[in-house]
mmCIF file of C-alpha atoms and ligand atoms in Angstrom:
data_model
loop_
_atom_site.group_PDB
_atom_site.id
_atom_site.type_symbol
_atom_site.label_atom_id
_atom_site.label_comp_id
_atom_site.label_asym_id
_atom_site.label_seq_id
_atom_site.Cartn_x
_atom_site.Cartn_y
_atom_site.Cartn_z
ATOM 1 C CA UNK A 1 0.000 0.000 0.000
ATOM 2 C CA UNK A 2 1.154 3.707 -0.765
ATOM 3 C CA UNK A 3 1.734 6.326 2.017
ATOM 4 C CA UNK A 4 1.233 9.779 0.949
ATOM 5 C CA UNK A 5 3.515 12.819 1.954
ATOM 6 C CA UNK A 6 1.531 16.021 1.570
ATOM 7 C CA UNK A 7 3.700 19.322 1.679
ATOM 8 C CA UNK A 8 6.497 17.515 -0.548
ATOM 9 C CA UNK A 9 8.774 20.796 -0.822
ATOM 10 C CA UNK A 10 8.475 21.175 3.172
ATOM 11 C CA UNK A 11 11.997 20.309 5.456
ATOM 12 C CA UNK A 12 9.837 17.709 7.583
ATOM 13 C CA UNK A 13 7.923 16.289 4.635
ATOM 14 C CA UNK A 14 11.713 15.475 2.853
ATOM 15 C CA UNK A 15 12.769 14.099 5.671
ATOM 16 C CA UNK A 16 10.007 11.637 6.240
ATOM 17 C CA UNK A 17 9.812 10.993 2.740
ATOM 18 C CA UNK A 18 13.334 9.909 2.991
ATOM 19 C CA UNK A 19 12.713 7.471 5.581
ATOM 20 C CA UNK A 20 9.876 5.859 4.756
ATOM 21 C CA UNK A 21 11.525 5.002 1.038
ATOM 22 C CA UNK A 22 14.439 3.832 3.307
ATOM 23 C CA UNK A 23 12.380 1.279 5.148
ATOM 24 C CA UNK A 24 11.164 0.049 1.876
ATOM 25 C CA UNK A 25 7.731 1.848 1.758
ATOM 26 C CA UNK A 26 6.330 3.122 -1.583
ATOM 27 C CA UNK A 27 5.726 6.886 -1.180
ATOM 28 C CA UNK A 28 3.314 8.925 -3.266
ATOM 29 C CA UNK A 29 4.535 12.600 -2.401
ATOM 30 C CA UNK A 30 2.211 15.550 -3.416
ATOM 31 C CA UNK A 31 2.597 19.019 -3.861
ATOM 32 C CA UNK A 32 1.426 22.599 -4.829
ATOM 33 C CA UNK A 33 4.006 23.159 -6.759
ATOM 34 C CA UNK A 34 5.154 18.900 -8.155
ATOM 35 C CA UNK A 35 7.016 20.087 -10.945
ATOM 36 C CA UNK A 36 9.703 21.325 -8.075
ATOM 37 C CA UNK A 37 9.700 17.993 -6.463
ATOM 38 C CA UNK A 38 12.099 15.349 -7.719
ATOM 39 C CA UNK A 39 10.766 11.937 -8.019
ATOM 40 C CA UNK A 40 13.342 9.318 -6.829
ATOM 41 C CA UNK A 41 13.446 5.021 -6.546
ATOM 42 C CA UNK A 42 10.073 4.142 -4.787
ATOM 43 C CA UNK A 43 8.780 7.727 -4.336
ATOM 44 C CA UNK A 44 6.448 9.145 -6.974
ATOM 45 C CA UNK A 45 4.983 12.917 -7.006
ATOM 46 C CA UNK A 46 1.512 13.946 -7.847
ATOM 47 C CA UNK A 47 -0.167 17.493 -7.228
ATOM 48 C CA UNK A 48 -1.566 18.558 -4.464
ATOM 49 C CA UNK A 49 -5.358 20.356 -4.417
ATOM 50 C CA UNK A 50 -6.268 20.736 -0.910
ATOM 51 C CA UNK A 51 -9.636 21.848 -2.129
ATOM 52 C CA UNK A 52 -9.877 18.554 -3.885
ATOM 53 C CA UNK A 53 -7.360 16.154 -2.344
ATOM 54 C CA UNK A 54 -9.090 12.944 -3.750
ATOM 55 C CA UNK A 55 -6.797 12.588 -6.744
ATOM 56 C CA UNK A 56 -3.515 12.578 -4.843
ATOM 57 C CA UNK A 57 -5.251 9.883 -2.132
ATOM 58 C CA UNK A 58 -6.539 7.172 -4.288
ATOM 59 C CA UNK A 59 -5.325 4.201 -3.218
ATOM 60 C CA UNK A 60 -3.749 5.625 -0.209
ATOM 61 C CA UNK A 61 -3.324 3.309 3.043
ATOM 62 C CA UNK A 62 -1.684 6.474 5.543
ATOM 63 C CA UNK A 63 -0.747 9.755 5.062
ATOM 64 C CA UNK A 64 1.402 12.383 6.311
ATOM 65 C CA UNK A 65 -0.842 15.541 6.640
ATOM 66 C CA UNK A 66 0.515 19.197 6.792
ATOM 67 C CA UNK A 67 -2.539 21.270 8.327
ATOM 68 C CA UNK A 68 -4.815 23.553 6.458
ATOM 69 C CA UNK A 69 -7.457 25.493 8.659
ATOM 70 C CA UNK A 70 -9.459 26.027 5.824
ATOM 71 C CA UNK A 71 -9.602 22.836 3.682
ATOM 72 C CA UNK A 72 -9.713 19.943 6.674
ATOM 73 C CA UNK A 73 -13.297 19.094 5.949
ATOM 74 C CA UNK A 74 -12.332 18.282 2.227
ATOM 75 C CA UNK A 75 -9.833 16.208 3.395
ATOM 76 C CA UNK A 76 -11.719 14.354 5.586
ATOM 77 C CA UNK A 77 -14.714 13.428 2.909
ATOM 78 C CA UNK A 78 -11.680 12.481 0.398
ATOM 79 C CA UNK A 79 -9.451 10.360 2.985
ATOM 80 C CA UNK A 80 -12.847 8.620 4.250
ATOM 81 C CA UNK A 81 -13.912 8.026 0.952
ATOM 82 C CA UNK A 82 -10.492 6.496 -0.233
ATOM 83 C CA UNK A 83 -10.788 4.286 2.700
ATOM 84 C CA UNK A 84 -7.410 5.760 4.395
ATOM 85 C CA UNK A 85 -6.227 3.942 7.563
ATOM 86 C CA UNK A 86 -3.818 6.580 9.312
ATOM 87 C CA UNK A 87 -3.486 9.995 9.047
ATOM 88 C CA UNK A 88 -0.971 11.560 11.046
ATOM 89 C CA UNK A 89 -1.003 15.163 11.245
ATOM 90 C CA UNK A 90 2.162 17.736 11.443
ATOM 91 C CA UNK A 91 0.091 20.727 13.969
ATOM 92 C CA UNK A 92 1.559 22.708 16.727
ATOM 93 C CA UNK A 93 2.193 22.756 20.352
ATOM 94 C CA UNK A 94 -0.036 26.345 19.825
ATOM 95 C CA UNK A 95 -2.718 23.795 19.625
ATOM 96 C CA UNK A 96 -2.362 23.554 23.310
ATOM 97 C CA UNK A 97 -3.519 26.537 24.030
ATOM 98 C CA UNK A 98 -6.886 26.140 23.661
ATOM 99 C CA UNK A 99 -9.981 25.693 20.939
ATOM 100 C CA UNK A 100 -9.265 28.583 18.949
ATOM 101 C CA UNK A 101 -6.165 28.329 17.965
ATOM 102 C CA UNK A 102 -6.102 27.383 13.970
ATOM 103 C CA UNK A 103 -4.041 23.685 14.699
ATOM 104 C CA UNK A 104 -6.226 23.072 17.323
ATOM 105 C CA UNK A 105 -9.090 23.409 15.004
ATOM 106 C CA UNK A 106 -7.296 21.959 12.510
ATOM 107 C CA UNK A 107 -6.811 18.661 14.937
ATOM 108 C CA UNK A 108 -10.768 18.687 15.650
ATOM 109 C CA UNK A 109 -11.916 18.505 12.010
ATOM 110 C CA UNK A 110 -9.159 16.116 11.281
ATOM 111 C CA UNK A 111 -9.995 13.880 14.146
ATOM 112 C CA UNK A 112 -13.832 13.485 12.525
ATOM 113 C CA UNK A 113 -12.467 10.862 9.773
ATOM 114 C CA UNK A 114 -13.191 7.404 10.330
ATOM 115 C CA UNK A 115 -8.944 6.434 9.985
ATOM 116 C CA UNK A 116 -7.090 6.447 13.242
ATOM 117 C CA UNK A 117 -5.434 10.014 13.796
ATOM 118 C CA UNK A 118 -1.914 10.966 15.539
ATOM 119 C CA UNK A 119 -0.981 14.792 15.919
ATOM 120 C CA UNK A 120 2.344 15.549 16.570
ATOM 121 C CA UNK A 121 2.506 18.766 18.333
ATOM 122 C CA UNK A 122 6.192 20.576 17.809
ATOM 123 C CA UNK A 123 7.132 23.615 19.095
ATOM 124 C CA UNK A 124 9.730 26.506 16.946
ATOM 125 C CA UNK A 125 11.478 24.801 14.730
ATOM 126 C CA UNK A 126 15.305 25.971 14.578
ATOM 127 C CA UNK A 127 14.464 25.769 10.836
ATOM 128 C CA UNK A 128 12.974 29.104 11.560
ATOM 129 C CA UNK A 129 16.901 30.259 12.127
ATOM 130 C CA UNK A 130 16.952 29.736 7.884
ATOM 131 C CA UNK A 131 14.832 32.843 7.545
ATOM 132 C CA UNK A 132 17.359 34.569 9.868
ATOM 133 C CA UNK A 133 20.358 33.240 7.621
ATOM 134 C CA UNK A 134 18.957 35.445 4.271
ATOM 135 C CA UNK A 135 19.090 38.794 6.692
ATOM 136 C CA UNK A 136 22.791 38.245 7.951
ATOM 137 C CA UNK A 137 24.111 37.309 4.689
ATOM 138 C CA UNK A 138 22.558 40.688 3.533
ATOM 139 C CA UNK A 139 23.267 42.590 6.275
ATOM 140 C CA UNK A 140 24.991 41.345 8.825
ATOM 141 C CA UNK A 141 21.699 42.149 11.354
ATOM 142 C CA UNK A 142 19.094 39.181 12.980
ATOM 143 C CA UNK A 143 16.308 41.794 13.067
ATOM 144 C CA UNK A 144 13.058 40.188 15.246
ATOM 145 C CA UNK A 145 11.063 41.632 18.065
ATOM 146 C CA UNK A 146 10.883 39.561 21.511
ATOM 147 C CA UNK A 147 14.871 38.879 21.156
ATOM 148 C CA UNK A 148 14.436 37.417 24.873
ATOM 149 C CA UNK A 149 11.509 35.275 24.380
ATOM 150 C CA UNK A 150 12.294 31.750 25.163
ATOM 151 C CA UNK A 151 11.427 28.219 23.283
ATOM 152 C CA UNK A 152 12.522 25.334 23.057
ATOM 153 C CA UNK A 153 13.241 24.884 19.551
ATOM 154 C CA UNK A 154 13.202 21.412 17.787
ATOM 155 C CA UNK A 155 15.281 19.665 14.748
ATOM 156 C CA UNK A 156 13.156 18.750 11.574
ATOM 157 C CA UNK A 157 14.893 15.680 11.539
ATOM 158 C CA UNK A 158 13.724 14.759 15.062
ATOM 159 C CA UNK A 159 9.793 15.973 14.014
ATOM 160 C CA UNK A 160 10.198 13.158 10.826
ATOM 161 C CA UNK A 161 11.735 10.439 13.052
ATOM 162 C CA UNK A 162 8.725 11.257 15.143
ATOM 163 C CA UNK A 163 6.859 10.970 12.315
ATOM 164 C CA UNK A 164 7.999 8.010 11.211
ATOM 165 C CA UNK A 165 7.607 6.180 14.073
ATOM 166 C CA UNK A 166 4.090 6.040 13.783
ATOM 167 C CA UNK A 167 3.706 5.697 10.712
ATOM 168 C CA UNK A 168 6.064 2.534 10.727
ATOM 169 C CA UNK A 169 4.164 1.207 13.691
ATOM 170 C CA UNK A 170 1.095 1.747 11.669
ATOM 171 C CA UNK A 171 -2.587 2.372 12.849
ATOM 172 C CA UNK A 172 -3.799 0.183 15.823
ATOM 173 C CA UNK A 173 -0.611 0.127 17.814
ATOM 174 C CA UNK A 174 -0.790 2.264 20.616
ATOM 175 C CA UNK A 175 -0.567 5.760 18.588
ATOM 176 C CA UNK A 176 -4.081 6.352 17.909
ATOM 177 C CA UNK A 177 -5.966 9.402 19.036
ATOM 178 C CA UNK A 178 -2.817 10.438 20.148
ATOM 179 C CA UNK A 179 -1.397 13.634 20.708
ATOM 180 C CA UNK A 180 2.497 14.031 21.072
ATOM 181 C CA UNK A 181 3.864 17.747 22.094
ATOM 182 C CA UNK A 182 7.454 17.957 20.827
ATOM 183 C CA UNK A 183 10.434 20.243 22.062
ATOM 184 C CA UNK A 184 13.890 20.457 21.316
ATOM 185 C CA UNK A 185 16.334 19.686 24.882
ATOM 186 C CA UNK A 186 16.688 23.072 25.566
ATOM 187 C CA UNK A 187 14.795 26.452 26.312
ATOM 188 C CA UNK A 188 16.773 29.392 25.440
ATOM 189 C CA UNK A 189 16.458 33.053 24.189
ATOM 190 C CA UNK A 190 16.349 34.066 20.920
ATOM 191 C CA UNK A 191 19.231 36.555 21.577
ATOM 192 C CA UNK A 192 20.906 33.068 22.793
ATOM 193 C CA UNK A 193 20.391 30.724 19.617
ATOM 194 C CA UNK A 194 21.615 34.101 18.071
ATOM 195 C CA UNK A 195 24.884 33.539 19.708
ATOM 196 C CA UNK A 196 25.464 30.374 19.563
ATOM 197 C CA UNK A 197 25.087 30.711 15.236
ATOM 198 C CA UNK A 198 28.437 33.115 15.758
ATOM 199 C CA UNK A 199 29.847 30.626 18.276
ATOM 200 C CA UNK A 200 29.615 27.613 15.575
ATOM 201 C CA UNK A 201 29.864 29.707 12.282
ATOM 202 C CA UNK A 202 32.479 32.355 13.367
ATOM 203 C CA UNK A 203 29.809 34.712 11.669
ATOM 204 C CA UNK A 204 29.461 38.026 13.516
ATOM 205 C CA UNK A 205 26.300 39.171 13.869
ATOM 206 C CA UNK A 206 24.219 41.936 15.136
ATOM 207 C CA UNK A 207 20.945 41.252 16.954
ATOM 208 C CA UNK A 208 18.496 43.689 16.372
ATOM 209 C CA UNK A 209 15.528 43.426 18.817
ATOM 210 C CA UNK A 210 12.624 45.048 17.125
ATOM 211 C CA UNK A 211 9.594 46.674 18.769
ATOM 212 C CA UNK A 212 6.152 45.240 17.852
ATOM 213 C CA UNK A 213 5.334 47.943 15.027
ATOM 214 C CA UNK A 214 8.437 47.896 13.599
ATOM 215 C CA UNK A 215 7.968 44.187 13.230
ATOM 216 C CA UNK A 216 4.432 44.211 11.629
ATOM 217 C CA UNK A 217 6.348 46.527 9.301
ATOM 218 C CA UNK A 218 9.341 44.629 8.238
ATOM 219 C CA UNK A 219 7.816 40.716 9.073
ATOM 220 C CA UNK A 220 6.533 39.268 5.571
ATOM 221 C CA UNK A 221 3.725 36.837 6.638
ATOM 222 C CA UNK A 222 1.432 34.812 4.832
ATOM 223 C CA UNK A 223 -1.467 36.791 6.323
ATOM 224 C CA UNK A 224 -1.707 39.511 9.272
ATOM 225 C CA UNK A 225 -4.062 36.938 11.368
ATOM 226 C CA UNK A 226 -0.940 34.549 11.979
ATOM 227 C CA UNK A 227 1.509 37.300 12.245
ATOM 228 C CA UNK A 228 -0.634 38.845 15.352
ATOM 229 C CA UNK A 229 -0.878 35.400 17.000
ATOM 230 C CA UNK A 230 3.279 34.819 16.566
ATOM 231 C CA UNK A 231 3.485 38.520 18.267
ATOM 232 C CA UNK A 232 1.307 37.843 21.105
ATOM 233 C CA UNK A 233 2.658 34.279 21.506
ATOM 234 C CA UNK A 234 6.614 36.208 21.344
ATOM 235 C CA UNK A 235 5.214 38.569 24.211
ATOM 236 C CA UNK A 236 4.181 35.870 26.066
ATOM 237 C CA UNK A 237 6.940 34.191 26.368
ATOM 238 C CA UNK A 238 9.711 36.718 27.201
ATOM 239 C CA UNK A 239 11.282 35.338 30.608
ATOM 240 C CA UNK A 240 9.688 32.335 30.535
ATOM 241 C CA UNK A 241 10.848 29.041 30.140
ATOM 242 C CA UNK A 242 9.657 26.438 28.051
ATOM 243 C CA UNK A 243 8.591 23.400 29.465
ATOM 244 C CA UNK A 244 10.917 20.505 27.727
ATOM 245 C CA UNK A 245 8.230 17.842 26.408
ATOM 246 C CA UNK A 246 9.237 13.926 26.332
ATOM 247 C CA UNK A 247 7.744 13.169 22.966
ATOM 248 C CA UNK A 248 11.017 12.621 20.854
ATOM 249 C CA UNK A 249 12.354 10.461 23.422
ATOM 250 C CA UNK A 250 9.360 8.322 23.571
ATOM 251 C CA UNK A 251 8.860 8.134 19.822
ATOM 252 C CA UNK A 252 12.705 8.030 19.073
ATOM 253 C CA UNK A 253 14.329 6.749 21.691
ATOM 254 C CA UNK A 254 16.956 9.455 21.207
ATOM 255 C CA UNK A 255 17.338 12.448 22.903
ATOM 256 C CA UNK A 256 16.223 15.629 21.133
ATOM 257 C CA UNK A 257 19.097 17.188 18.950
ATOM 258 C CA UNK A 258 20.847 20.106 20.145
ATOM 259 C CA UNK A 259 20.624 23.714 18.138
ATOM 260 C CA UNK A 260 24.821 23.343 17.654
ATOM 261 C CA UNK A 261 23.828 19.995 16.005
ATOM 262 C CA UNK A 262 21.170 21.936 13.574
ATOM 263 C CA UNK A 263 23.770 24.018 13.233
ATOM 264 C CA UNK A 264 26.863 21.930 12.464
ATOM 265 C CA UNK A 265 24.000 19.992 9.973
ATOM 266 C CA UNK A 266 23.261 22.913 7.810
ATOM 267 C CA UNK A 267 27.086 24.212 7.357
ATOM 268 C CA UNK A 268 27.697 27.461 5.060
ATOM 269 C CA UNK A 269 24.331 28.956 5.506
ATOM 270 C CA UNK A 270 25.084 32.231 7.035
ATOM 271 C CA UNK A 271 28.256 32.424 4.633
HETATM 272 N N1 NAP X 301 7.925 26.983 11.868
HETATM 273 C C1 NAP X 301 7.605 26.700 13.125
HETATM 274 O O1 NAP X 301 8.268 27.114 14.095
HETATM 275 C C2 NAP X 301 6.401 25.821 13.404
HETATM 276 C C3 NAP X 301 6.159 25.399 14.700
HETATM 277 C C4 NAP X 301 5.067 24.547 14.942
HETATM 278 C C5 NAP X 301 4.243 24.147 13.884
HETATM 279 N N2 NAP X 301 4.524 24.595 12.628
HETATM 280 C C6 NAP X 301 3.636 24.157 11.524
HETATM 281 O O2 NAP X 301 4.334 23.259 10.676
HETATM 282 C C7 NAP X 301 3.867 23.403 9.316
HETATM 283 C C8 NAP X 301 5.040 23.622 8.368
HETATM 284 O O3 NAP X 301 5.804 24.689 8.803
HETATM 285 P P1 NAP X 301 6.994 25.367 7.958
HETATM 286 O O4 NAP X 301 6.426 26.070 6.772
HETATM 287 O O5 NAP X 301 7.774 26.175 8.928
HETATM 288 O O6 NAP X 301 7.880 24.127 7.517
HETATM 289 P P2 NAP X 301 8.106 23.291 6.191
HETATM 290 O O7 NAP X 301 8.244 21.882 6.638
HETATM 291 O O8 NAP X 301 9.243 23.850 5.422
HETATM 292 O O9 NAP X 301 6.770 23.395 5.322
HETATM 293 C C9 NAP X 301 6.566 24.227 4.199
HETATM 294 C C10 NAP X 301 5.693 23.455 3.216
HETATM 295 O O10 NAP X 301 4.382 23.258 3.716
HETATM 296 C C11 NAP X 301 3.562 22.866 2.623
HETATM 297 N N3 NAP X 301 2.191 23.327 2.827
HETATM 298 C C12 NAP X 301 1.153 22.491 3.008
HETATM 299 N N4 NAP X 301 0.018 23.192 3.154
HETATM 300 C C13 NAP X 301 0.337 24.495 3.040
HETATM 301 C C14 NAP X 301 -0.417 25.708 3.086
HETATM 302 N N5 NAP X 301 -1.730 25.723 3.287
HETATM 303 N N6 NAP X 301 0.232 26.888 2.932
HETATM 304 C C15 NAP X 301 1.558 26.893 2.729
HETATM 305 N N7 NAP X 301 2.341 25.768 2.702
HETATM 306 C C16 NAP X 301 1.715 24.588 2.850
HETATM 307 C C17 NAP X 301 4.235 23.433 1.385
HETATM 308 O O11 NAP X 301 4.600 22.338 0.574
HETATM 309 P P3 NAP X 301 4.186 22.273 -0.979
HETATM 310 O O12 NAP X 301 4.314 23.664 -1.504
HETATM 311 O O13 NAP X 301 5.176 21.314 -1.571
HETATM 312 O O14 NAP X 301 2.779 21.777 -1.054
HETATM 313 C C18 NAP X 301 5.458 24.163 1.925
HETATM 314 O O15 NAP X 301 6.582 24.008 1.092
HETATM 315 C C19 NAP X 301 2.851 24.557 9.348
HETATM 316 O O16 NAP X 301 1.563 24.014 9.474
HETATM 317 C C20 NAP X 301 3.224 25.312 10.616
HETATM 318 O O17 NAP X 301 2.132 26.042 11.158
HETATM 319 C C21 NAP X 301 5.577 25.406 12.356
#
């Protein structure tokens, strides 16, 4: 049977397209945008319409789900009617933080199918730091507002293995109706991880902390919505730690990877 990847071009979808082909699986990947997506031995790509996902889910056993607010209920009718086993679903620790936050509405609608259903619940992603790597190697600045909020933030590779875990284990084995929140090992400042890119890349670099207008200003966001919830969520969390979740240890059995690992993984990108 096929496992489908949805959000093929994403860092976390790669990554757990990479080891489910490794464990022998045949993976149907689908994207917006498939013409960017290489196919490779045992993976095929098909386009992705999350207004009308039944196309890319025919004959689909599980599926890796990226969430879309708006489009869940389509999803639900198509996976249902394809006769899908497992979905699990890539949300947000945000979804924690009660009913209205869009993951956590997202995990409601996606939890109405009639397949078994795991969310996995990250927190930041030190992926984020990428978007920070095109400002320095511009100008030499980090510019972001809350410079001293903390997280926690968490490898990709650590969200896939996750990820992969249940989907290897398959439906019916202890994951289902599941939620698992995910951290990285350590909370820190932003003004820290900032640091620690000069400490590993030798890269000097000024941190800019930005006030909240001069961030709605300068932050690019898909819509003004999310960039008021990442703002309040920031302001929230300035001088206070986060809470270090056990999820990647009990999927993985590994500990969480470090931010110098991420780091040392990704070399020349603030070069
Ligand atoms: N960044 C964080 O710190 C963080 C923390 C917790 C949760 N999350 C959640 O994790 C998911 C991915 O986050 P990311 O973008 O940072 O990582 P990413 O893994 O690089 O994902 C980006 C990919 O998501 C796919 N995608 C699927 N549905 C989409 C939609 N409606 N709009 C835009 N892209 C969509 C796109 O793939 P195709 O174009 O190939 O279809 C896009 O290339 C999001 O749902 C996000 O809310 C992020």
């Amino acid at each position: 049977m096929t496992i489908l990847v949805t959000g093929a071009r994403g860092k976390i979808a790669r990554a757990v397209t990479t080891g489910l082909a490794a464990a022998g699986h045949n993976v149907r990947v689908a994207s917006r945008e498939p013409s960017a997506v290489p196919a490779a031995p045992g993976i095929t790509v098909a386009g992705y319409d999350a207004a009308d996902p039944a196309p890319a889910l025919d004959g689909v056993s599980q599926v890796f789900l990226y969430s879309d607010p708006s489009l869940a209920l389509a999803f639900v009718a198509a996976a249902d009617a394809a006769g899908v086993k497992q979905v699990v679903l890539l949300s947000s620790l945000s979804a924690l933080g009660g009913p209205e936050d869009p993951h956590a509405k997202t995990e409601h609608v996606i939890a109405g199918g009639s397949y078994a259903t795991t969310r996995l619940q990250p927190g930041a992603f030190m992926s984020n730091a990428m978007f920070w790597a095109h400002q320095v190697r511009a100008t030499g600045q980090i510019r972001l507002p809350y410079l001293d909020a903390e997280e926690a933030p968490i490898h990709e590779q650590d969200i896939a293995d996750a990820a992969l875990r249940v989907l290897l284990d398959g439906p019916g084995n202890g994951h289902d109706g599941r939620g698992y929140p995910l951290t990285g090992p350590a909370s820190m400042t932003r003004r820290h991880q900032i640091e620690l890119v000069t400490q590993v890349t030798g890269v000097p670099i000024e941190a800019v902390d930005l006030t909240a207008d001069q961030a709605r200003a300068e932050l690019q966001m898909r819509d003004a919505g999310q960039r008021e919830t990442l703002l309040a969520y920031w302001a929230s969390r300035v001088g206070v730690s986060q809470p270090i979740e056990p999820g990647v240890e009990l999927l993985t059995a590994h500990s969480p990877r470090t931010f110098t690992t991420w780091l040392t993984d990704h070399p020349g990108l603030f070069t």
